[in-house]
Short mmCIF file of C-alpha atoms and ligand atoms in Angstrom, two decimals:
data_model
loop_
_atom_site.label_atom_id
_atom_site.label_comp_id
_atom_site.label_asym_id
_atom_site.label_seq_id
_atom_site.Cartn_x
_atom_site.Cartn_y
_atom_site.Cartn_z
CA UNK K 1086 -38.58 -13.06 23.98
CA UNK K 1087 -38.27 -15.15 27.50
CA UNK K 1088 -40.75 -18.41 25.87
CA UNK K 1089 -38.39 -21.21 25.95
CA UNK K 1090 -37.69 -22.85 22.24
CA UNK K 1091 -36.89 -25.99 23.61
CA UNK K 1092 -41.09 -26.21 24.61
CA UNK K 1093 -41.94 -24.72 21.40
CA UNK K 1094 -39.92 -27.75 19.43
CA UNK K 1095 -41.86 -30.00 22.06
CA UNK K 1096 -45.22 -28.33 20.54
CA UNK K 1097 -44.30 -28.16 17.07
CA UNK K 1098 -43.66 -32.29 17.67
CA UNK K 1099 -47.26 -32.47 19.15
CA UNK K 1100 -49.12 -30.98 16.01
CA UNK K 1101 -47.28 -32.81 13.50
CA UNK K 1102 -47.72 -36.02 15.12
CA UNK K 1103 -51.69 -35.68 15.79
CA UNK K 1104 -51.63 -34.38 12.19
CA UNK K 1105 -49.98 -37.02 11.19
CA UNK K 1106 -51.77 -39.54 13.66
CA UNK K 1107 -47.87 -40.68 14.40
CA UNK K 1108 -47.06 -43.55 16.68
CA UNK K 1109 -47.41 -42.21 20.53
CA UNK K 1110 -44.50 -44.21 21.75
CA UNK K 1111 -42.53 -42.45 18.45
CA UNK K 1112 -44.04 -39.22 19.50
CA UNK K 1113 -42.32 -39.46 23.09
CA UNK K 1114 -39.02 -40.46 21.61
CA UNK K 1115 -38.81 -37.87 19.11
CA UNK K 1116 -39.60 -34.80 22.02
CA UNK K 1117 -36.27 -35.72 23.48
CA UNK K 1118 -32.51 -35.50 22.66
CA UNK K 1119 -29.82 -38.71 22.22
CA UNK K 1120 -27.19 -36.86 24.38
CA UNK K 1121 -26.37 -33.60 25.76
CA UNK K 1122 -23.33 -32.59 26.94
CA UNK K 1123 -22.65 -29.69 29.05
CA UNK K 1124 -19.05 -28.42 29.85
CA UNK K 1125 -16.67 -25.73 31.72
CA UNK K 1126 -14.50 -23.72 29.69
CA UNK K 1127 -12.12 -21.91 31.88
CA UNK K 1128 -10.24 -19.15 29.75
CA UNK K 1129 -7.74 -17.33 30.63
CA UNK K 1130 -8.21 -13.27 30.51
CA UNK K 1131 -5.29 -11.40 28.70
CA UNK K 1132 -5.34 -9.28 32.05
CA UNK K 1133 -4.60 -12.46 33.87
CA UNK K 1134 -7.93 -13.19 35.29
CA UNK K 1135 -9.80 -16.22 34.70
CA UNK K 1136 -13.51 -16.44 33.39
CA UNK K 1137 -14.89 -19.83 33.03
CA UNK K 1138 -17.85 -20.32 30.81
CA UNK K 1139 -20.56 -22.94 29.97
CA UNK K 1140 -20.84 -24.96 26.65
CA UNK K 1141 -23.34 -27.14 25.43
CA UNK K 1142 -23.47 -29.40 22.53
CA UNK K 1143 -26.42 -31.65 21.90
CA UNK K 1144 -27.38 -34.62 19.87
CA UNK K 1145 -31.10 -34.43 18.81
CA UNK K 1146 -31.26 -37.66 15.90
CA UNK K 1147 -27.96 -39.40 14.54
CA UNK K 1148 -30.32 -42.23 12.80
CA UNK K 1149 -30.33 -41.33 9.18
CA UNK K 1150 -26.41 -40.13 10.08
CA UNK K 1151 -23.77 -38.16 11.53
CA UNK K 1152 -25.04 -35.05 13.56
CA UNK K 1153 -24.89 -31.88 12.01
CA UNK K 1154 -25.80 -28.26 13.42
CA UNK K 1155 -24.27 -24.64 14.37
CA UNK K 1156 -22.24 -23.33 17.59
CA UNK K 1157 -23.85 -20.26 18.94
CA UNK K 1158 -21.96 -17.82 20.93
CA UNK K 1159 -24.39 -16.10 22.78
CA UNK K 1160 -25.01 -14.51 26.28
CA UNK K 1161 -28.52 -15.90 25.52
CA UNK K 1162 -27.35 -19.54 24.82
CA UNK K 1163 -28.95 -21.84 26.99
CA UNK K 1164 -29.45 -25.83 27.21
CA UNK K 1165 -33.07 -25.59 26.31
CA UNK K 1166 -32.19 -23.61 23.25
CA UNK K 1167 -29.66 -25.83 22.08
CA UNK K 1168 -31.40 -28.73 22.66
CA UNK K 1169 -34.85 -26.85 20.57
CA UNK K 1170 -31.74 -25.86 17.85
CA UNK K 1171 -31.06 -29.47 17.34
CA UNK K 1172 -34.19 -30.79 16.80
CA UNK K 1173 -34.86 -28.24 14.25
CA UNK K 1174 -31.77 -29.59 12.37
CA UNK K 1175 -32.64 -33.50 12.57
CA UNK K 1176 -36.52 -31.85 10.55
CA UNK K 1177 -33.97 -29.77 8.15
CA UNK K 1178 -31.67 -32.21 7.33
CA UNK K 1179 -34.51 -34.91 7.20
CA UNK K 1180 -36.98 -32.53 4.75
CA UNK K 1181 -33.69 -31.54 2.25
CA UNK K 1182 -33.05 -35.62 2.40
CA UNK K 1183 -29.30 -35.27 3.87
CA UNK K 1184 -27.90 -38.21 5.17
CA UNK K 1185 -27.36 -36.41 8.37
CA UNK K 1186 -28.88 -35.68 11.90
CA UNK K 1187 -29.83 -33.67 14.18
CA UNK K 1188 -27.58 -31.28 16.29
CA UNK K 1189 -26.37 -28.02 18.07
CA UNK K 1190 -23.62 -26.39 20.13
CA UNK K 1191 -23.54 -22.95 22.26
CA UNK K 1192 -21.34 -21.40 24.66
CA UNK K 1193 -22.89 -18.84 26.90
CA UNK K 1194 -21.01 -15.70 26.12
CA UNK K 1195 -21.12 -12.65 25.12
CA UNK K 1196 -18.00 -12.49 21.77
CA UNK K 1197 -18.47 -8.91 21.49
CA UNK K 1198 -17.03 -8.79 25.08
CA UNK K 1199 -13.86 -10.54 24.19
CA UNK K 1200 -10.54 -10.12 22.38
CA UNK K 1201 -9.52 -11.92 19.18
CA UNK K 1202 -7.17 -14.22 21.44
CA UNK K 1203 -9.43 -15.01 24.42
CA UNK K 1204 -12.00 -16.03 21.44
CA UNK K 1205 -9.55 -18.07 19.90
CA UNK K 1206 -8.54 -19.45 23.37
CA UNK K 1207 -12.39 -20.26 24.43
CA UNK K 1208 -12.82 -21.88 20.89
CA UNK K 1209 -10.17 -24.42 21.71
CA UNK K 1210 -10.94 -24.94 25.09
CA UNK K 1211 -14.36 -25.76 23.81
CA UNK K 1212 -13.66 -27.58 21.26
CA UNK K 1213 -11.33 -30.06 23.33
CA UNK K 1214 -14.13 -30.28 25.92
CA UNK K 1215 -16.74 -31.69 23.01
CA UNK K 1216 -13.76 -33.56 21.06
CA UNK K 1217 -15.23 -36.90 22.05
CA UNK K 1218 -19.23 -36.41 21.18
CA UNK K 1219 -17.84 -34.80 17.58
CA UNK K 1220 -15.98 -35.69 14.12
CA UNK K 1221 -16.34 -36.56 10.76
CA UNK K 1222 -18.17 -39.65 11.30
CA UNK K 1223 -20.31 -38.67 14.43
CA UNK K 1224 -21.14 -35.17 14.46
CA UNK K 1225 -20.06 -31.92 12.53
CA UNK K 1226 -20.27 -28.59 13.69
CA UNK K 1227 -20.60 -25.04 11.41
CA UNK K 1228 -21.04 -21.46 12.06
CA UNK K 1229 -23.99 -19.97 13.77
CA UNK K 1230 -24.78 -16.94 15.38
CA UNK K 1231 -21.65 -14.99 16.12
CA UNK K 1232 -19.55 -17.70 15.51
CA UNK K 1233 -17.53 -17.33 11.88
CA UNK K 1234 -15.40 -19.39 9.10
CA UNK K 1235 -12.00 -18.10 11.37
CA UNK K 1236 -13.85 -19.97 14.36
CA UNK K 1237 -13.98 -23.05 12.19
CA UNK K 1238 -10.73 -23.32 11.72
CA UNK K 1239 -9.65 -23.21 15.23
CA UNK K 1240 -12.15 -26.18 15.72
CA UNK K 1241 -10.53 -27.78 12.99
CA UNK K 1242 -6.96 -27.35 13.92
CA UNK K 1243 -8.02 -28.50 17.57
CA UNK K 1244 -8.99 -31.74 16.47
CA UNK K 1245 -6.10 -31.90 13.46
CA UNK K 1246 -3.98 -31.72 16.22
CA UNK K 1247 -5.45 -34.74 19.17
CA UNK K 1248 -5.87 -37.00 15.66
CA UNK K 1249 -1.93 -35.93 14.25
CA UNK K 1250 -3.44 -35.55 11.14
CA UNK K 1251 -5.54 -32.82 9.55
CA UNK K 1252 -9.06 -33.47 9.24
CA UNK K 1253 -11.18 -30.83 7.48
CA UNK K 1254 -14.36 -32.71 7.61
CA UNK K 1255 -14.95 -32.35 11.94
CA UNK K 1256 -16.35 -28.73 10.62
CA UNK K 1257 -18.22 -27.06 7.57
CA UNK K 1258 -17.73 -23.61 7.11
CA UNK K 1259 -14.43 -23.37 6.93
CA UNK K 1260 -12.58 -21.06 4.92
CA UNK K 1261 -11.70 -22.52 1.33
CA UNK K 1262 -7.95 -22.38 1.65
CA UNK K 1263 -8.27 -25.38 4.17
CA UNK K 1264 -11.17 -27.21 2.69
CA UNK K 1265 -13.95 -25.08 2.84
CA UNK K 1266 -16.17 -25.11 -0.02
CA UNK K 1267 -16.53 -21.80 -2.28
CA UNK K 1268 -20.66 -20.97 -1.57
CA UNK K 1269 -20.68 -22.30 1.62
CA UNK K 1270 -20.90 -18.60 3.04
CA UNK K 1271 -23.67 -16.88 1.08
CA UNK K 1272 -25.31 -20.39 1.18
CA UNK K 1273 -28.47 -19.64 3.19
CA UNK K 1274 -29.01 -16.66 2.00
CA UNK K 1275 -29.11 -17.69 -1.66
CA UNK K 1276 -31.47 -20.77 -0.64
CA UNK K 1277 -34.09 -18.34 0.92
CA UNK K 1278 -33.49 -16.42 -2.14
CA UNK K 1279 -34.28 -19.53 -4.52
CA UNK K 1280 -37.38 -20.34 -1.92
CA UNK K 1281 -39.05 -17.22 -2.43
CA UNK K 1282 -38.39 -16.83 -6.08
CA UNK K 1283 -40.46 -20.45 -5.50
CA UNK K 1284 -43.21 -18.68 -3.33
CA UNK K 1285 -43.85 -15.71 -5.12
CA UNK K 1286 -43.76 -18.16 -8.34
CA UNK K 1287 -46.95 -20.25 -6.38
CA UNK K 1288 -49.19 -16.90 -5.48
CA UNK K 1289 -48.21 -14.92 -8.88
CA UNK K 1290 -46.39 -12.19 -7.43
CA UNK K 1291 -43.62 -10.45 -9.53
CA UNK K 1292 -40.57 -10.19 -6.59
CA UNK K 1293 -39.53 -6.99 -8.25
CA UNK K 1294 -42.15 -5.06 -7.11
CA UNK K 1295 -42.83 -6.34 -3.57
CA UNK K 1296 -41.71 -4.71 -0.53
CA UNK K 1297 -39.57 -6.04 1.75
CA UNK K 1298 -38.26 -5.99 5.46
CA UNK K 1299 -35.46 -8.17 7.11
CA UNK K 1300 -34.43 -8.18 10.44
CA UNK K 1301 -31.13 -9.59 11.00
CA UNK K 1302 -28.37 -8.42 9.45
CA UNK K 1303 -25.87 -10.79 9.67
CA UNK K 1304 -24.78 -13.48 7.33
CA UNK K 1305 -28.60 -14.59 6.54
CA UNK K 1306 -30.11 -11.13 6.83
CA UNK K 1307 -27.25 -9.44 5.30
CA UNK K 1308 -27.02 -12.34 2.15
CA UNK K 1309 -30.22 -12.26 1.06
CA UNK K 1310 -30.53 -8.17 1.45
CA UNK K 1311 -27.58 -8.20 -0.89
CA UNK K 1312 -29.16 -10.64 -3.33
CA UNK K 1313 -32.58 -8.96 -3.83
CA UNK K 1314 -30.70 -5.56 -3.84
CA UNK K 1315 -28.52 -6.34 -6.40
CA UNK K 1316 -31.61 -8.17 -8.00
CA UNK K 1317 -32.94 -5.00 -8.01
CA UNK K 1318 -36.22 -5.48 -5.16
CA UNK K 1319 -36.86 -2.72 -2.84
CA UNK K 1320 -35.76 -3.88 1.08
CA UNK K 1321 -37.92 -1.46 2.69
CA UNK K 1322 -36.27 -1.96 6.25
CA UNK K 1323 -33.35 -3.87 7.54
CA UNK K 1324 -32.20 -4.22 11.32
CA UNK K 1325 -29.31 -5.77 13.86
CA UNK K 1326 -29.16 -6.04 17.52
CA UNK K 1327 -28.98 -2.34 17.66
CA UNK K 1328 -32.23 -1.36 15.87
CA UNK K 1329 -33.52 -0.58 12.40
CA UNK K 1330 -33.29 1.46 9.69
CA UNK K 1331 -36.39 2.31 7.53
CA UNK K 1332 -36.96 4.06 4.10
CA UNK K 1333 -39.82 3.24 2.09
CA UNK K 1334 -38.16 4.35 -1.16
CA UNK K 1335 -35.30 1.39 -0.64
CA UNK K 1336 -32.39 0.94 1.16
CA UNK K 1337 -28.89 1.26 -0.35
CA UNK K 1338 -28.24 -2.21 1.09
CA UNK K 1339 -24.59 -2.15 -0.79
CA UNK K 1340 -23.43 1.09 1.59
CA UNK K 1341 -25.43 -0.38 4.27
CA UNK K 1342 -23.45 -3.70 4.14
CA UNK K 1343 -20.23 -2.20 3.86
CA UNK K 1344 -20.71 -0.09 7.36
CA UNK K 1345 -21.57 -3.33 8.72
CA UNK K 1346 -18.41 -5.01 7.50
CA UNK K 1347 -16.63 -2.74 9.00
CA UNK K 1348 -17.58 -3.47 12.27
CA UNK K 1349 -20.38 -0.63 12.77
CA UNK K 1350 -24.13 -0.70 13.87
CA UNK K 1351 -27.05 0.10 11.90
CA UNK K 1352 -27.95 2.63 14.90
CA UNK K 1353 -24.75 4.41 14.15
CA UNK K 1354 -25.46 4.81 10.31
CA UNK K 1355 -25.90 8.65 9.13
CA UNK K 1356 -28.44 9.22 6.19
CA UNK K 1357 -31.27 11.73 6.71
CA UNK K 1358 -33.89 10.12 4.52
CA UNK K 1359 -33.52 6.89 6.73
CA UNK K 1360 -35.82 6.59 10.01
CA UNK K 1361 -34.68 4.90 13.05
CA UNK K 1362 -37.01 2.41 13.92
CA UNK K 1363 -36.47 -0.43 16.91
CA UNK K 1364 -36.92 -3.81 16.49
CA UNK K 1365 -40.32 -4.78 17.32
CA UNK K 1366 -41.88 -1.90 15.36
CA UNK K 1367 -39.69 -3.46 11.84
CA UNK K 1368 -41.68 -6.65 12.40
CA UNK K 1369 -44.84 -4.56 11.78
CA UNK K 1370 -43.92 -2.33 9.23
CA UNK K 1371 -46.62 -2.56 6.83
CA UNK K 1372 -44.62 -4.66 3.88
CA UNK K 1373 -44.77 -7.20 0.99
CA UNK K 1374 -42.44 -9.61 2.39
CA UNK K 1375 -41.48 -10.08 5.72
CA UNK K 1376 -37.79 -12.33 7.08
CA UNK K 1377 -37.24 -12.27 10.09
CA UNK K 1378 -32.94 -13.35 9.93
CA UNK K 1379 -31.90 -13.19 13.48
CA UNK K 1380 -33.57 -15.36 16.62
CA UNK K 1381 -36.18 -17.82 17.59
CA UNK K 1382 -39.36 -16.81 19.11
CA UNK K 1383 -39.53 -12.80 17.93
CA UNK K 1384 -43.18 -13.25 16.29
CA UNK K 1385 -45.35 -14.27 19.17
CA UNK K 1386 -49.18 -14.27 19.74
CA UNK K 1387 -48.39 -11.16 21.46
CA UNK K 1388 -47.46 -9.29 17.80
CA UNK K 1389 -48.51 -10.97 15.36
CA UNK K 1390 -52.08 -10.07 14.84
CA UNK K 1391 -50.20 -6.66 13.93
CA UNK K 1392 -47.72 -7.78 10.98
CA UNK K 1393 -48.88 -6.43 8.27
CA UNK K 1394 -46.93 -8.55 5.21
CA UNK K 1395 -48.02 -11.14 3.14
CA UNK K 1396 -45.51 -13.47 3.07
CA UNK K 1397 -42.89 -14.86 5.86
CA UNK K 1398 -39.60 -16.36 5.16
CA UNK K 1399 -38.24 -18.01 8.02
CA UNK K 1400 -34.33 -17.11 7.55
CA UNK K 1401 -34.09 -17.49 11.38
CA UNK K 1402 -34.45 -20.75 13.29
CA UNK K 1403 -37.61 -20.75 14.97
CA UNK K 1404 -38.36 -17.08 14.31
CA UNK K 1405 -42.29 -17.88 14.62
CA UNK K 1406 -44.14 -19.57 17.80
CA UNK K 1407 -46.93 -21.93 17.21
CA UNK K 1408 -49.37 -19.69 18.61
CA UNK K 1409 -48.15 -17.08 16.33
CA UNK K 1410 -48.40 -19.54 13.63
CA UNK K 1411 -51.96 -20.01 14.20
CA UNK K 1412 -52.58 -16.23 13.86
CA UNK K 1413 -50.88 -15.62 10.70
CA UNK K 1414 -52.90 -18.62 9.28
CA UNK K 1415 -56.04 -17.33 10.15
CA UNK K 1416 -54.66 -13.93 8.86
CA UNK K 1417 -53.79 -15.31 5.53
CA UNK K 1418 -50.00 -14.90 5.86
CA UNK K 1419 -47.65 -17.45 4.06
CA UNK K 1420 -45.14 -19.07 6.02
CA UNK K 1421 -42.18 -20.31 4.70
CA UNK K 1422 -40.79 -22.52 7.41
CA UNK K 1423 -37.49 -22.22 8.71
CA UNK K 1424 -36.56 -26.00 7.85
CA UNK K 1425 -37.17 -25.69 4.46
CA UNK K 1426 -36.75 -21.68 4.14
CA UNK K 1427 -33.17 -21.55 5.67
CA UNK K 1428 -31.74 -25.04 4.70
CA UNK K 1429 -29.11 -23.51 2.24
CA UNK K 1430 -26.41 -23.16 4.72
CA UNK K 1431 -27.25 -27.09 5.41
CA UNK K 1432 -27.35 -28.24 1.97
CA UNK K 1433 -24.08 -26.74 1.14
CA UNK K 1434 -22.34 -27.57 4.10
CA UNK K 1435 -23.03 -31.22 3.04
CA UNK K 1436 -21.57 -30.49 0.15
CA UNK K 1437 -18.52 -28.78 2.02
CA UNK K 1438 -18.31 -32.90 3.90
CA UNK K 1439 -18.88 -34.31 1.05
CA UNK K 1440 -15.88 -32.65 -0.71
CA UNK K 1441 -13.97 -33.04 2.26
CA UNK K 1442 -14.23 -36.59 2.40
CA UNK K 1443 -13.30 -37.08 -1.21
CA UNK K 1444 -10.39 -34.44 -0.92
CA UNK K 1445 -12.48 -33.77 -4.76
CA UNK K 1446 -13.83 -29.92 -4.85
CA UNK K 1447 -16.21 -28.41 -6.94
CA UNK K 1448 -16.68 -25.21 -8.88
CA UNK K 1449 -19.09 -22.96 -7.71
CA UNK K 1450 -20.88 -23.46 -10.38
CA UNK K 1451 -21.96 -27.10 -9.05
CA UNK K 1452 -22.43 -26.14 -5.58
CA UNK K 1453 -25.53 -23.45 -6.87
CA UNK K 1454 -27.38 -25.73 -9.15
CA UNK K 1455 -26.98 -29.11 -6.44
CA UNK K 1456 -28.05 -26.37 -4.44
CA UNK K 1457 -31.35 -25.19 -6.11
CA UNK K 1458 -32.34 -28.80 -6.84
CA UNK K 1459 -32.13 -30.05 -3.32
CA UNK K 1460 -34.40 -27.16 -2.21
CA UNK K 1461 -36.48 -27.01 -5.27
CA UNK K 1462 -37.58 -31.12 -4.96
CA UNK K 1463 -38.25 -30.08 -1.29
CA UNK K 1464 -40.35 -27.10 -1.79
CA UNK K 1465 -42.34 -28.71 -4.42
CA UNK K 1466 -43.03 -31.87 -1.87
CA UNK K 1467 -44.04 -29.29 0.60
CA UNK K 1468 -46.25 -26.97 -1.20
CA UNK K 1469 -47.71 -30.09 -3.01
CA UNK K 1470 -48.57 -31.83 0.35
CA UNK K 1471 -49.63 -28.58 2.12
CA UNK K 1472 -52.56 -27.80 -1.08
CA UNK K 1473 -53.21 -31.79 -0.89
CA UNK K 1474 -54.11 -31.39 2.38
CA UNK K 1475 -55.32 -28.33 3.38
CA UNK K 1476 -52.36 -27.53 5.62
CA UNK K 1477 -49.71 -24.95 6.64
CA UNK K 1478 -46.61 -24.92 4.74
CA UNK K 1479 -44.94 -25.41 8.09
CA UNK K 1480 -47.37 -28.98 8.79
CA UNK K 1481 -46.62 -30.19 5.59
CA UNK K 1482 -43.09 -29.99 6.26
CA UNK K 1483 -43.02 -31.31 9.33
CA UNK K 1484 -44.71 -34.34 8.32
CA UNK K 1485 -42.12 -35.25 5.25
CA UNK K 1486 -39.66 -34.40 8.00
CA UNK K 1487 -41.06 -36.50 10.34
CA UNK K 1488 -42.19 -39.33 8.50
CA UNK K 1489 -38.93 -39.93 7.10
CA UNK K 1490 -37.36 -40.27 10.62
CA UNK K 1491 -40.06 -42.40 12.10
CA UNK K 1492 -39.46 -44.54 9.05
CA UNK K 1493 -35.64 -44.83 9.42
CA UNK K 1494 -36.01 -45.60 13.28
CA UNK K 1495 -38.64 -48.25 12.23
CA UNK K 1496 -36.28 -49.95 10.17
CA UNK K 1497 -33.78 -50.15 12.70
CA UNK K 1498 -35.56 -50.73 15.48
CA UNK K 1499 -35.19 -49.62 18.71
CA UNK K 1500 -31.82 -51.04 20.88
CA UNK K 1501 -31.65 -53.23 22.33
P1 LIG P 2470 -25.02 -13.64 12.53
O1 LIG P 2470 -24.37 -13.62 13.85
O2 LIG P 2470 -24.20 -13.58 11.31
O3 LIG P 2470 -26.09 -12.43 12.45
C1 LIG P 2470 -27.10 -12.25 13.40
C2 LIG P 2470 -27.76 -10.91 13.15
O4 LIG P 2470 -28.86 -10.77 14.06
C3 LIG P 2470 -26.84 -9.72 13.40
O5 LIG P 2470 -27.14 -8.68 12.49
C4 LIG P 2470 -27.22 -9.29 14.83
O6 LIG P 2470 -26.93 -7.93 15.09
C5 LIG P 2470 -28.70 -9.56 14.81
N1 LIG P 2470 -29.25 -9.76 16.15
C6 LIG P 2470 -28.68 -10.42 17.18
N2 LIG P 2470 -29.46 -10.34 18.28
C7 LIG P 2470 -30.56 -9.63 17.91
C8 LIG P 2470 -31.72 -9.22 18.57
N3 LIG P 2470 -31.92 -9.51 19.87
N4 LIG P 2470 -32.65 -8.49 17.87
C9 LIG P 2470 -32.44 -8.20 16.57
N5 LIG P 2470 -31.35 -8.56 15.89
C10 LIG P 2470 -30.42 -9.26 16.55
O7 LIG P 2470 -25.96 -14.95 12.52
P2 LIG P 2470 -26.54 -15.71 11.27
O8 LIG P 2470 -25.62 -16.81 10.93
O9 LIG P 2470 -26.96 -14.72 10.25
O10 LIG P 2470 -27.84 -16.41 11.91
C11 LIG P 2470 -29.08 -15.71 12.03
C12 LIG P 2470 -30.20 -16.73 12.21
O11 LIG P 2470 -30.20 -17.62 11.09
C13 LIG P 2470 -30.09 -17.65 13.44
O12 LIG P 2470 -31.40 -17.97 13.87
C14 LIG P 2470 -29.43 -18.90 12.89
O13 LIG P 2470 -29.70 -20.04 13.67
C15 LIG P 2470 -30.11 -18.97 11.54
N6 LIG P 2470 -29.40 -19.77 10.54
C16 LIG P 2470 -28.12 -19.49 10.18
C17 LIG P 2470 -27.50 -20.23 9.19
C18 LIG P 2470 -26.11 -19.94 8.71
O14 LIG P 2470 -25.68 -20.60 7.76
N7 LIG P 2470 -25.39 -19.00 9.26
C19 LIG P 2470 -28.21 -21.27 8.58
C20 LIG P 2470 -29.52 -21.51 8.94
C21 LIG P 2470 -30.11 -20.74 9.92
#
């Protein structure tokens, strides 16, 4: 990987804008963050010893509302990539048409390291550091990479506990016995699955019979493998941290998911038909459909003259460079960007505040079709603009993204 995301935001910011002709005063504002905070979290080792890790949580845009983003827990995490992770929300939450902003957290760590009770205790600690810069009304966290809906509710309790009174809406995410919403979990995965039912709707391509290869097998990667198993599409390929597993007659996602689940890697996984493959060579299996579902900067200029797929879903935040992008355009390869392509998780979590707030929850029901018409209206805005004019997928939604936060700080004006 080693480019650094929070340059590539910087870039993407750069080509919209001269697309766009935006304001250059607008243009400078927009390529940096509102606040960053960076904090200690000493933890106490259950041998006794003390580790003491750093934390980051970053405000990228609060004006069209409250902040709104992911924690990470990652040995990778960094303040570039948080800050890069934040501005990517304000564009998501801006192109879905959320009254919400722009923002991320991290802790540099590796979780895999650690027991259940040193992650609870780094999650508090954490969470008490940040207490001031989040909250219903100023910025709400949710799950990310390796960080889950148990996670959640030791945010929640943290702040529950400094207020004296519980507050479910500092978090989305959360399990549904403490005001989680039901869908919140499966979220992105079922809006990348509504996005490229969308796509393959635009080119005339019948889902069933493409082939397709997701990297990432987590709670994006390992959602929408479920849904287009059990929708009966043939996932080629499938990897985790660990590697890949290929079989060009179709994985058994369902066994697949449930070795997973139970803790296992993909590497470890015993079936003879099934090739080991590593990561970089599952990004250019030859393939229908290509979603990349675990980091940022993967497809670079470096590989992507070699991917050999027709469409990209984004289910990843910034999976795709902008040198990369370039490629694949001249290559003919359909991007799905990852602020419209991933926003599920988003969208629902909204919902998750919004039911919060009310203390009012909604049958599932609800939460799928709010769900598909959020992303639908923004897909059709996107495809519509990018055939209009001549653009990428990824320009077009940048622009609606952009426009609508140039607008809002337009209106406001600029303090003082
Ligand atoms: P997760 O922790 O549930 O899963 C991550 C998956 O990626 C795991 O299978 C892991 O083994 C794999 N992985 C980790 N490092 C890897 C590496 N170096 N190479 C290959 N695979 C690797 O995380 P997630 O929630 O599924 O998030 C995945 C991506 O989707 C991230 O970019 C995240 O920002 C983005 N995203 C997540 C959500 C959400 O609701 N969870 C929403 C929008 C976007």
């Amino acid at each position: 990987m080693g480019l650094n995301p929070f340059e590539v935001a910087k870039k993407q910011i750069d080509i919209v804008a001269k697309e766009m002709g935006l304001d250059p005063n607008l243009t400078k504002y927009l390529k940096r963050v509102e606040r960053a905070l960076i904090v200690s979290i000493p933890v106490v080792m259950d041998d006794g010893t003390l580790e003491i890790y750093e934390g980051y949580r970053v405000h990228h845009s609060t004006v069209r509302g409250p902040g709104k983003g992911g924690i990470r827990y990652s040995p990778e995490v960094n303040l570039d990539e948080v800050k890069a992770l934040a501005i990517w929300m304000t564009w998501k939450c801006s192109l879905l048409n959320l009254p919400l902003g722009g923002a991320k957290g991290g802790v540099c760590v590796d979780p895999r390291k650690l027991s259940k009770r040193e992650l609870e205790r780094l999650t508090r600690r954490y969470t008490s550091e940040i207490i001031n810069i989040i909250g219903p009304d100023i910025d709400i966290p949710a799950p990310d990479v390796n960080t889950n809906a148990q996670i959640m509710s030791w945010i929640m309790d943290v702040y529950s506990m400094q207020k004296g009174r519980s507050v479910p809406g500092v978090v989305t995410g959360k399990p549904v016995e403490i005001g989680g919403s039901v869908g919140r979990e499966p979220a992105t995965g079922m809006g990348l699955y509504y996005m490229l039912e969308a796509m393959c709707e635009k080119l005339n391509f019948n889902l069933k019979s493409q082939t397709i290869v997701i990297q990432g097998f987590g709670n994006v990667g390992g959602t929408i493998a479920d849904l287009l198993f059990k929708e009966g599409c043939k996932v080629i390929a499938v990897s985790d941290i660990s590697g890949g597993l290929l079989y060009s007659d179709g994985l058994e996602i369902d066994k697949l998911l449930e070795w997973t689940r139970q803790g296992n890697t993909l590497k470890d996984y015993n079936d003879e038909r099934y090739k080991f493959i590593t990561n970089s060579e599952l990004l250019t299996t030859e393939c229908d459909i290509l979603i990349p579902a675990a980091l940022e900067n993967v497809i670079t200029q470096n590989n992507a003259s070699n991917l050999k797929c027709k469409i990209i879903l984004e289910g990843a935040n910034g999976p795709v460079t902008p040198e990369a992008d370039k490629i694949l355009y001249d290559k003919g390869i359909h991007v799905v960007p990852d602020i419209l392509a991933n926003g599920g998780g988003v969208c629902v979590s909204y919902f998750e505040y919004v039911q919060d707030i009310r203390a009012y929850f909604w049958e599932l029901d609800r939460i799928n079709k709010e769900l598909k018409k959020i992303m639908l209206k923004a897909f059709e805005e996107v495809y519509e603009l990018s055939k209009e004019r001549k653009i990428q997928l990824r320009t077009a939604a940048y622009i609606i993204a952009v426009s609508r936060i140039a607008k809002a700080i337009e209106l406001r004006g600029i303090f003082p």
